[in-house]
Coordinates of C-alpha atoms in Angstrom, one line a residue:
T1 CA -5.3 -18.8 86.3
V2 CA -2.5 -18.3 83.7
A3 CA -1.6 -20.0 80.5
A4 CA 0.6 -20.1 77.5
G5 CA -1.2 -22.0 74.7
G6 CA 0.3 -24.7 72.7
G7 CA -0.3 -22.6 69.7
S8 CA 1.7 -19.6 71.0
R9 CA 4.1 -19.0 68.2
L10 CA 8.0 -18.9 68.6
F11 CA 10.4 -16.2 67.3
L12 CA 14.0 -15.2 67.4
R13 CA 14.1 -11.5 67.7
S14 CA 17.5 -9.4 68.1
G15 CA 19.0 -12.3 70.0
M16 CA 16.0 -13.0 72.3
F17 CA 13.6 -16.1 72.5
V18 CA 10.2 -14.7 72.1
V19 CA 6.9 -16.8 72.8
G20 CA 3.7 -15.3 71.6
P21 CA 1.6 -13.4 71.9
E22 CA 0.9 -14.4 68.3
S23 CA -0.9 -17.7 68.1
A24 CA -1.0 -20.4 65.3
G25 CA -4.5 -21.1 66.4
A26 CA -6.2 -24.4 65.5
H27 CA -6.1 -23.6 61.7
P28 CA -3.4 -23.8 60.4
G29 CA -2.0 -24.6 64.1
P30 CA 1.5 -25.5 64.8
V31 CA 3.8 -27.0 62.1
C32 CA 3.3 -30.5 63.5
Y33 CA -0.4 -30.2 62.4
R34 CA 0.8 -30.8 58.7
K35 CA -1.3 -27.7 57.7
N36 CA 1.6 -25.3 56.7
G37 CA 1.5 -24.0 60.0
Y38 CA 3.8 -21.9 62.4
L39 CA 6.5 -22.9 64.9
A40 CA 4.8 -23.2 68.1
V41 CA 4.9 -24.5 71.8
T42 CA 3.4 -27.7 70.9
D43 CA 6.2 -28.2 68.4
A44 CA 8.7 -27.8 71.0
N45 CA 7.1 -30.2 73.2
L46 CA 7.1 -32.5 70.4
V47 CA 10.8 -32.1 69.1
L48 CA 11.9 -32.6 73.0
G49 CA 10.0 -36.0 73.3
R50 CA 7.4 -34.6 75.8
V51 CA 4.5 -35.4 73.3
L52 CA 4.2 -38.7 71.9
P53 CA 2.5 -39.0 68.5
E54 CA 1.7 -42.7 69.0
H55 CA -0.6 -41.7 71.8
F56 CA -2.4 -39.1 69.5
P57 CA -5.1 -40.0 66.9
S58 CA -4.4 -39.6 63.3
I59 CA -6.4 -36.6 62.5
F60 CA -3.9 -34.1 61.3
G61 CA -3.0 -32.8 57.7
P62 CA -5.3 -31.4 55.0
N63 CA -7.6 -34.7 55.2
E64 CA -7.2 -34.9 58.8
D65 CA -6.1 -38.5 58.6
E66 CA -2.4 -38.4 59.5
P67 CA -0.4 -38.4 62.7
L68 CA 1.7 -35.6 64.2
D69 CA 4.6 -34.5 62.1
V70 CA 7.6 -35.0 64.2
D71 CA 10.0 -34.6 61.2
G72 CA 8.3 -31.6 60.1
A73 CA 8.6 -29.8 63.5
R74 CA 12.4 -30.9 63.6
A75 CA 12.9 -29.4 60.1
A76 CA 11.5 -26.4 61.3
F77 CA 13.8 -26.0 64.4
A78 CA 16.7 -27.1 62.3
E79 CA 16.0 -24.2 59.9
L80 CA 15.8 -21.8 62.9
T81 CA 19.5 -23.0 63.8
K82 CA 20.6 -21.3 60.7
K83 CA 19.7 -17.8 62.1
E84 CA 22.4 -15.6 63.6
E85 CA 20.4 -15.2 66.6
A86 CA 20.5 -19.1 67.2
A87 CA 24.3 -18.6 68.1
G88 CA 25.2 -22.1 67.2
R89 CA 22.5 -23.7 69.2
S90 CA 20.9 -27.1 68.3
A91 CA 17.4 -27.6 67.4
E92 CA 16.9 -29.3 70.7
E93 CA 18.6 -26.4 72.6
L94 CA 16.3 -23.9 70.9
A95 CA 13.2 -25.7 71.7
Y96 CA 14.1 -26.1 75.4
G97 CA 14.9 -22.5 75.5
F98 CA 11.6 -21.6 74.1
L99 CA 9.8 -23.8 76.7
K100 CA 11.8 -22.0 79.3
V101 CA 10.6 -18.7 78.1
A102 CA 7.2 -19.9 78.0
N103 CA 7.1 -21.2 81.6
E104 CA 8.6 -17.9 82.8
A105 CA 5.9 -16.1 81.1
M106 CA 3.5 -18.2 83.3
C107 CA 5.5 -17.7 86.4
R108 CA 5.4 -14.2 86.4
P109 CA 1.8 -13.5 86.8
I110 CA 1.8 -16.2 89.6
R111 CA 4.5 -14.2 91.5
N112 CA 2.4 -11.0 90.9
L113 CA -0.6 -12.8 92.5
T114 CA 1.2 -14.1 95.5
Q115 CA 4.6 -12.9 96.3
M116 CA 3.6 -9.5 95.1
K117 CA 0.7 -9.5 97.7
G118 CA 2.6 -10.8 100.6
F119 CA 2.1 -14.6 100.3
D120 CA 4.8 -17.1 100.6
I121 CA 4.4 -19.1 97.5
T122 CA 6.7 -22.1 98.7
T123 CA 4.0 -23.0 101.2
H124 CA 1.5 -23.4 98.3
K125 CA 0.7 -26.1 95.8
L126 CA 0.6 -25.6 92.1
A127 CA -2.8 -26.7 90.6
V128 CA -2.6 -27.6 86.9
F129 CA -5.1 -28.4 84.3
G130 CA -5.9 -28.1 80.6
G131 CA -4.6 -30.7 77.9
A132 CA -0.9 -29.5 78.2
G133 CA -0.9 -28.1 81.7
P134 CA 1.1 -31.0 83.3
Q135 CA 3.9 -30.8 80.7
H136 CA 4.9 -27.5 82.0
A137 CA 4.1 -27.7 85.7
C138 CA 7.2 -29.5 87.1
A139 CA 9.6 -26.9 85.6
M140 CA 7.2 -23.9 86.8
A141 CA 7.1 -25.5 90.2
K142 CA 10.9 -25.6 90.3
A143 CA 11.1 -22.1 89.0
L144 CA 8.8 -20.8 91.7
G145 CA 10.4 -22.6 94.6
M146 CA 7.3 -24.9 95.2
S147 CA 7.6 -28.5 96.1
S148 CA 4.1 -29.7 95.3
V149 CA 2.1 -29.9 92.1
Y150 CA -1.4 -31.0 92.0
V151 CA -2.8 -32.6 88.9
H152 CA -6.6 -33.3 88.9
R153 CA -7.5 -36.8 87.3
Y154 CA -9.6 -35.0 85.0
G155 CA -7.3 -32.0 84.3
G156 CA -7.7 -32.4 80.6
V157 CA -11.5 -31.5 80.7
L158 CA -11.4 -29.8 84.1
S159 CA -13.3 -26.7 82.9
A160 CA -16.2 -28.9 81.8
Y161 CA -15.9 -31.2 85.0
G162 CA -15.8 -28.1 87.3
L163 CA -18.9 -26.7 85.3
S164 CA -21.1 -29.6 86.4
M165 CA -20.0 -29.2 90.0
S166 CA -19.7 -25.4 90.3
D167 CA -21.6 -23.0 92.5
A168 CA -24.3 -20.7 91.3
V169 CA -23.2 -17.3 91.8
H170 CA -24.7 -13.9 91.5
E171 CA -23.0 -10.6 92.7
E172 CA -24.1 -7.2 92.9
Q173 CA -21.8 -4.2 93.6
E174 CA -22.7 -0.4 94.5
P175 CA -20.0 2.5 94.5
A176 CA -19.8 4.5 97.9
A177 CA -17.9 7.3 99.6
D178 CA -18.5 6.4 103.3
L179 CA -16.3 6.5 106.2
Y180 CA -15.8 3.1 108.0
S181 CA -13.7 4.3 110.8
Y182 CA -11.8 7.2 112.1
G183 CA -8.1 7.0 112.5
N184 CA -8.3 9.0 115.8
P185 CA -12.0 8.6 117.2
Q186 CA -13.0 11.3 119.7
D187 CA -15.8 9.5 121.5
E188 CA -18.2 6.6 121.4
A189 CA -20.3 8.3 118.6
D190 CA -17.5 7.9 116.2
A191 CA -16.8 4.4 116.8
D192 CA -18.8 3.0 113.7
P193 CA -19.9 5.9 111.6
S194 CA -21.1 3.9 108.6
A195 CA -23.0 1.3 110.4
A196 CA -26.7 2.3 109.7
N197 CA -26.0 3.0 106.2
R198 CA -23.6 0.2 105.5
E199 CA -26.1 -2.5 106.8
K200 CA -28.7 -0.9 104.9
K201 CA -27.1 -0.9 101.5
L202 CA -25.8 -4.5 102.0
A203 CA -29.1 -5.8 102.9
A204 CA -30.4 -4.1 99.6
L205 CA -27.7 -5.7 97.5
A206 CA -28.3 -9.1 99.2
D207 CA -32.2 -8.8 98.2
K208 CA -31.2 -8.1 94.7
C209 CA -28.9 -11.1 94.5
V210 CA -31.3 -13.6 96.1
A211 CA -34.0 -12.3 93.5
A212 CA -31.7 -13.0 90.7
L213 CA -31.0 -16.6 91.9
E214 CA -34.6 -17.3 92.6
K215 CA -35.4 -16.6 89.0
Q216 CA -33.0 -19.3 88.1
G217 CA -34.9 -21.6 90.1
Y218 CA -33.2 -21.7 93.4
T219 CA -34.7 -20.9 96.8
K220 CA -33.9 -18.5 99.4
D221 CA -33.0 -21.1 101.8
E222 CA -30.3 -22.4 99.4
V223 CA -28.6 -19.1 99.1
V224 CA -25.4 -18.2 101.2
I225 CA -24.8 -14.7 101.5
E226 CA -21.1 -13.1 101.4
K227 CA -20.5 -9.7 102.2
Y228 CA -17.7 -7.4 101.1
L229 CA -16.3 -4.2 101.5
N230 CA -13.8 -2.3 99.1
M231 CA -11.6 -0.3 101.6
R232 CA -8.7 2.1 101.5
Y233 CA -6.8 4.4 103.9
Q234 CA -7.7 8.2 103.3
G235 CA -5.4 9.9 100.8
T236 CA -4.4 6.5 99.1
D237 CA -5.7 4.9 96.0
N238 CA -4.7 1.2 97.1
A239 CA -8.4 -0.4 97.8
I240 CA -8.6 -3.9 98.9
M241 CA -11.7 -5.9 98.9
V242 CA -12.4 -7.2 102.4
Q243 CA -14.7 -10.2 103.0
E244 CA -16.8 -9.9 106.3
P245 CA -14.6 -11.7 109.0
S246 CA -16.3 -14.8 110.7
E247 CA -18.1 -13.7 113.8
G248 CA -15.6 -13.4 116.7
A249 CA -12.4 -13.0 114.7
Y250 CA -11.9 -9.6 115.8
A251 CA -13.3 -7.6 119.0
S252 CA -14.4 -4.6 117.2
L253 CA -14.8 -2.9 113.7
P254 CA -14.1 -6.4 112.2
Y255 CA -13.7 -5.0 108.5
A256 CA -11.1 -2.4 109.7
E257 CA -8.9 -5.2 111.4
A258 CA -9.3 -7.5 108.5
F259 CA -8.2 -4.5 106.1
R260 CA -5.2 -3.6 108.2
E261 CA -4.1 -7.2 108.2
H262 CA -4.5 -7.4 104.5
Y263 CA -2.6 -4.2 104.0
R264 CA 0.2 -5.1 106.3
R265 CA 0.9 -8.3 104.3
E266 CA 0.6 -6.9 101.0
F267 CA 2.6 -3.7 101.7
G268 CA 4.7 -4.6 104.8
F269 CA 3.3 -1.6 106.9
E270 CA 0.1 0.1 107.9
L271 CA -0.9 4.0 108.2
E272 CA -1.4 4.5 111.7
G273 CA -4.1 7.3 112.7
R274 CA -5.4 7.4 109.1
D275 CA -9.2 7.1 108.4
I276 CA -10.6 4.0 106.6
L277 CA -12.9 4.7 103.8
I278 CA -15.5 2.5 101.9
D279 CA -15.3 2.6 98.1
D280 CA -17.7 0.0 97.3
Y281 CA -20.2 -2.3 98.6
R282 CA -20.4 -5.8 97.3
I283 CA -22.6 -8.8 97.8
R284 CA -21.8 -12.3 96.5
A285 CA -24.8 -14.8 96.8
V286 CA -23.7 -18.3 96.2
V287 CA -25.8 -21.6 96.0
P288 CA -23.2 -24.2 96.7
G289 CA -22.6 -27.0 94.1
S290 CA -21.9 -30.8 94.7
T291 CA -18.8 -31.6 96.6
P292 CA -17.1 -34.9 96.0
A293 CA -16.5 -37.0 99.0
P294 CA -12.9 -36.9 100.4
C295 CA -10.5 -39.6 99.4
E296 CA -9.3 -42.1 102.0
A297 CA -5.5 -42.3 102.8
V298 CA -3.8 -45.3 101.0
L299 CA -0.8 -47.1 101.5
S300 CA 2.3 -46.9 99.1
K301 CA 2.2 -49.5 96.3
G302 CA 5.6 -48.6 95.2
K303 CA 6.5 -48.0 91.4
P304 CA 4.1 -49.3 88.8
I305 CA 5.3 -51.2 85.6
A306 CA 6.1 -49.0 82.7
S307 CA 4.1 -49.6 79.5
S308 CA 7.2 -48.4 77.4
T309 CA 10.2 -46.2 77.2
T310 CA 11.1 -43.3 75.1
K311 CA 13.8 -40.6 74.9
A312 CA 13.1 -36.9 76.2
Y313 CA 15.2 -33.9 76.4
F314 CA 15.9 -32.2 79.7
E315 CA 18.6 -29.7 81.0
T316 CA 21.4 -32.3 80.9
G317 CA 20.2 -33.5 77.4
W318 CA 18.5 -36.7 76.2
E319 CA 17.4 -39.4 78.8
E320 CA 15.5 -42.6 78.4
V321 CA 12.4 -42.4 80.5
P322 CA 9.5 -44.7 81.3
V323 CA 6.1 -44.2 80.0
Y324 CA 3.1 -45.0 82.1
K325 CA -0.4 -45.2 80.9
F326 CA -3.0 -43.2 83.3
E327 CA -5.4 -46.1 83.4
D328 CA -2.8 -48.5 84.6
L329 CA -2.0 -46.4 87.7
E330 CA -3.8 -46.9 90.9
P331 CA -3.8 -45.1 94.4
G332 CA -0.6 -45.6 96.2
H333 CA 1.5 -45.9 93.1
E334 CA 4.8 -43.7 93.3
I335 CA 6.5 -42.7 90.1
P336 CA 10.2 -41.3 90.2
G337 CA 10.9 -38.8 87.8
P338 CA 11.6 -38.0 85.0
S339 CA 8.8 -40.1 83.7
I340 CA 6.0 -39.4 81.3
I341 CA 2.3 -40.2 82.1
V342 CA 0.0 -40.3 79.2
Q343 CA -3.7 -39.8 79.4
S344 CA -6.5 -40.0 76.8
I345 CA -8.0 -36.7 77.8
S346 CA -4.6 -34.8 78.1

């Protein structure tokens, strides 16, 4: 997961738009919290019309009885326009620029976790959560070349919701310096040099994991064991954690074949004739949590009726956009963008 918090502070430094890492925190918070706070990402979303004060409770200010301060946030950006680094930009252009920088800060680690490891990011969906995650999701997906965004209906409290349904997990890992396979085996005795020691160590780690979960009240029959080897080519330091392939996935030395496949995808080549070493043995013991029933496909119901309209700022400037309440939406509704969907927990 990657994030840029709503409290990430905004700066103009040497002609550059800078977002964070300093945070306004909850106290004093962003300018719009009415506590003499700092200009932050939430202020940018507010000034651009992506946050609607009328859908927020009046819990701000020194006495925690006032609404979000739109005028204060606008005044803070207006003050920023007077700086030389603003280069004549308007308050809205500055706020939009800061959001683009915040989005790119989140896109960068996503690229590092996907494209830099050989995955085609355009074939994936962008899953978003958190109170403000969906506000940034569409712009990020566009920047990443992704065509689908998945927003869970409990996205604003997804961490808590997920915890109630999560797996119980215990892991054990042990360092090693074993040879898994020879680059050029001479005879059958060289076929699987680590077999006996490998299975013995993995079994011992599995017993530790099961014992730890049994102390938490689970039974051995509930536990699913996942085996991993941390592997690398002899003479390199790029180790890759490889899960035990499913039975029959590879004809022989399954971990080696899976390792080569991972290595080829991530680096674009493999090292022929090179020994493969084991740096670590790892066991992940899992007691699966509850899984919700799959949703049935529904027919399109077309566009729902908007509860109101508002103005929001995008690349082309201010636009009149419809506002929909989440509780008014039903499966099958299709909403053309740009639009704003408001939800009490987000």
